[in-house]
């Protein structure tokens, strides 16, 4: 249900987290880096707990790589003093609005399941609605930034949205392999840090790879300037 207690918890958590994250993003520098390093550490801890390391030691390397994905791409993008803040906020806009669109459209429209084995609550309607809203939100953010908008950025935003949703499904597959519903309980309504950042990490990795491919010395510019 749209008015469920789960939605209330998710909303309250977001109202606390979003101002903190945006404030640190605007400030940048060491506080921003330390925040995301801490997030990466939390991701690694939760990954190890779910995978029952060291008993499933084969997952250890994967955990390190996932934890690095939680912080390294964002720090690299934010390090671009000219466009870093806009690149990071662009990712926020796409991923957060993808989540919002998927949640509400999926519950309002319903229909065929996206991947019933991995995530029984996700629907194709939600995935499409989330992708549309996330892509549009990214475009609006770029318009607000005053940067020149090129049509190719529609494809970039859509790619970020799809990457985020694929990351969400990948984490669901990981948890299902170990019979776990949530990676943690630290964030009411969301579960653990890994649960909250699964899609976000995938989108950040996609974004930084595009940026580096187009401008190795300034990945934020490579992501946004076409």
C-alpha positions as MATLAB code, in Angstrom:
seq = 'XXXXXXXXXXXXXXXXXXXXXXXXXXXXXXXXXXXXXXXXXXXXXXXXXXXXXXXXXXXXXXXXXXXXXXXXXXXXXXXXXXXXXXXXXXXXXXXXXXXXXXXXXXXXXXXXXXXXXXXXXXXXXXXXXXXXXXXXXXXXXXXXXXXXXXXXXXXXXXXXXXXXXXXXXXXXXXXXXXXXXXXXXXXXXXXXXXXXXXXXXXXXXXXXXXXXXXXXXXXXXXXXXX';
ca = [
       0.000    0.000    0.000;
       1.187    3.522   -0.782;
       0.331    4.718    2.711;
       1.983    1.775    4.441;
       4.162    2.039    7.569;
       7.123    1.030    5.392;
       6.632    4.163    3.282;
       6.439    6.329    6.403;
       9.705    4.900    7.698;
      11.397    5.321    4.331;
      10.200    8.926    4.096;
      11.372    9.840    7.594;
      14.761    8.258    6.965;
      15.088   10.164    3.698;
      14.181   13.455    5.389;
      17.101   12.899    7.768;
      19.643   11.544    5.285;
      19.125   13.771    2.257;
      19.994   17.120    3.920;
      23.131   15.563    5.429;
      24.263   14.072    2.130;
      23.524   17.240    0.171;
      25.245   19.405    2.758;
      28.406   17.304    2.640;
      28.295   17.265   -1.148;
      28.113   21.053   -1.311;
      30.926   21.384    1.229;
      33.090   18.772   -0.480;
      36.683   18.194    0.555;
      37.706   15.952    3.431;
      34.275   15.728    5.150;
      32.691   14.487    1.914;
      35.492   11.956    1.400;
      35.350   10.691    4.976;
      31.580   10.302    4.832;
      31.740    8.100    1.752;
      34.720    6.164    3.069;
      32.626    5.406    6.144;
      29.775    4.329    3.863;
      32.187    2.032    2.037;
      33.325    0.575    5.353;
      29.705   -0.068    6.354;
      29.044   -1.752    3.006;
      32.068   -4.022    3.495;
      30.961   -4.922    7.022;
      27.425   -5.784    5.910;
      28.675   -7.717    2.887;
      30.977   -9.792    5.140;
      28.124  -10.418    7.578;
      25.713  -11.570    4.862;
      28.344  -13.725    3.144;
      29.396  -15.178    6.511;
      33.044  -14.395    5.924;
      35.516  -15.983    6.405;
      33.395  -19.111    5.887;
      32.497  -17.995    2.356;
      35.955  -16.554    1.707;
      35.448  -16.600   -2.041;
      33.195  -13.561   -1.631;
      35.890  -11.525    0.141;
      37.336   -9.956   -3.016;
      33.833   -9.130   -4.214;
      33.127   -7.397   -0.914;
      36.221   -5.203   -1.226;
      35.305   -4.252   -4.795;
      31.718   -3.436   -3.835;
      32.891   -1.342   -0.875;
      35.288    0.553   -3.140;
      32.437    1.219   -5.545;
      30.530    2.850   -2.683;
      33.103    5.625   -2.325;
      35.783    5.833   -5.024;
      33.609    6.916   -8.018;
      31.893    9.684   -6.034;
      35.141   11.004   -4.594;
      36.688   11.025   -8.070;
      33.755   12.927   -9.555;
      33.483   15.414   -6.687;
      37.213   16.077   -6.961;
      36.599   17.976  -10.181;
      36.421   21.479   -8.673;
      34.544   22.940  -11.630;
      31.768   20.436  -12.284;
      32.161   17.868   -9.514;
      29.257   19.061   -7.424;
      26.906   19.026  -10.426;
      28.034   15.565  -11.508;
      27.364   14.123   -8.053;
      24.026   15.902   -7.712;
      23.095   14.667  -11.177;
      23.575   11.086   -9.998;
      21.560   11.811   -6.845;
      18.697   13.202   -8.920;
      18.579   10.256  -11.304;
      18.931    7.501   -8.707;
      16.691    8.976   -6.024;
      13.908    9.794   -8.473;
      14.248    6.377  -10.077;
      13.598    4.847   -6.665;
      10.629    7.145   -6.056;
       9.118    6.510   -9.476;
       9.593    2.755   -9.239;
       8.001    2.649   -5.790;
       4.891    4.646   -6.592;
       4.306    3.567  -10.186;
       4.891   -0.071   -9.304;
       2.310    0.041   -6.532;
      -0.203    2.102   -8.465;
      -0.016    0.172  -11.748;
       1.256   -3.272  -10.773;
       1.461   -5.808  -13.568;
       4.105   -8.381  -14.511;
       6.998   -8.868  -12.132;
      10.427   -7.659  -13.185;
      12.281  -10.575  -11.616;
      10.001  -12.591   -9.328;
      12.763  -14.964   -8.269;
      15.115  -12.214   -7.124;
      12.748   -9.438   -6.019;
       9.047  -10.371   -5.945;
       7.858   -6.806   -5.274;
       9.448   -5.183   -8.327;
       7.354   -4.806  -11.485;
       8.056   -3.834  -15.073;
       5.727   -0.872  -14.668;
       7.742    0.331  -11.702;
      11.027   -0.142  -13.535;
       9.791    1.837  -16.533;
       8.164    4.541  -14.398;
      11.320    4.874  -12.329;
      13.508    5.114  -15.429;
      11.312    7.837  -16.920;
      11.147    9.897  -13.723;
      14.855    9.452  -12.988;
      15.883   10.484  -16.491;
      13.637   13.553  -16.409;
      14.882   14.530  -12.950;
      18.468   14.375  -14.191;
      17.577   16.596  -17.130;
      15.894   19.136  -14.851;
      18.953   19.198  -12.603;
      21.184   19.922  -15.593;
      18.873   22.711  -16.768;
      18.981   24.192  -13.258;
      22.786   24.041  -13.266;
      22.960   26.246  -16.345;
      25.009   23.694  -18.281;
      24.339   23.253  -21.967;
      21.934   20.380  -22.430;
      22.562   17.909  -25.236;
      20.062   15.189  -26.252;
      22.682   12.502  -25.592;
      22.261   13.277  -21.876;
      18.820   11.666  -22.079;
      20.605    8.418  -22.923;
      23.153    9.000  -20.156;
      20.399    9.557  -17.592;
      18.519    6.488  -18.780;
      21.720    4.471  -18.568;
      22.294    5.621  -14.995;
      18.729    4.715  -14.071;
      18.951    1.256  -15.625;
      22.367    0.648  -14.035;
      20.908    1.577  -10.658;
      18.016   -0.833  -11.047;
      20.357   -3.603  -12.172;
      22.534   -2.973   -9.138;
      19.465   -3.324   -6.940;
      18.643   -6.685   -8.518;
      22.259   -7.837   -8.207;
      22.220   -7.138   -4.480;
      18.909   -8.994   -4.190;
      20.534  -11.993   -5.880;
      23.456  -11.799   -3.460;
      21.174  -11.724   -0.409;
      18.963  -14.494   -1.767;
      22.035  -16.706   -2.223;
      22.524  -16.535    1.547;
      18.843  -16.529    2.527;
      18.911  -12.965    3.878;
      16.168  -10.361    3.435;
      18.112   -7.236    4.483;
      21.840   -6.628    4.766;
      21.299   -4.681    7.994;
      18.827   -2.665   10.052;
      20.628    0.637   10.548;
      18.314    2.656    8.262;
      14.604    2.352    9.172;
      12.508    1.414    6.158;
      15.573    0.707    4.017;
      17.535   -1.959    5.877;
      21.288   -1.630    5.844;
      23.726    0.695    4.103;
      24.259   -1.935    1.407;
      20.502   -2.100    0.845;
      20.331    1.675    0.479;
      23.372    2.018   -1.785;
      23.093   -1.059   -4.001;
      21.640    0.696   -7.039;
      23.419    3.951   -6.258;
      26.830    2.262   -6.380;
      26.097    0.719   -9.760;
      24.966    4.081  -11.140;
      28.077    5.813   -9.756;
      30.352    3.226  -11.360;
      28.553    3.645  -14.681;
      28.858    7.429  -14.414;
      32.546    7.510  -13.587;
      33.378    5.046  -16.367;
      31.646    7.316  -18.876;
      33.439   10.326  -17.450;
      36.860    8.700  -17.511;
      36.343    7.355  -21.018;
      35.656   10.871  -22.301;
      37.972   12.920  -20.074;
      40.538   11.028  -18.050;
      41.725   14.071  -16.107;
      38.243   15.484  -15.353;
      35.616   12.719  -15.235;
      32.839   15.061  -14.088;
      33.331   17.136  -17.233;
      33.444   13.955  -19.286;
      30.094   12.920  -17.850;
      28.273   16.240  -18.272;
      29.832   18.086  -21.212;
      29.003   16.719  -24.646;
];
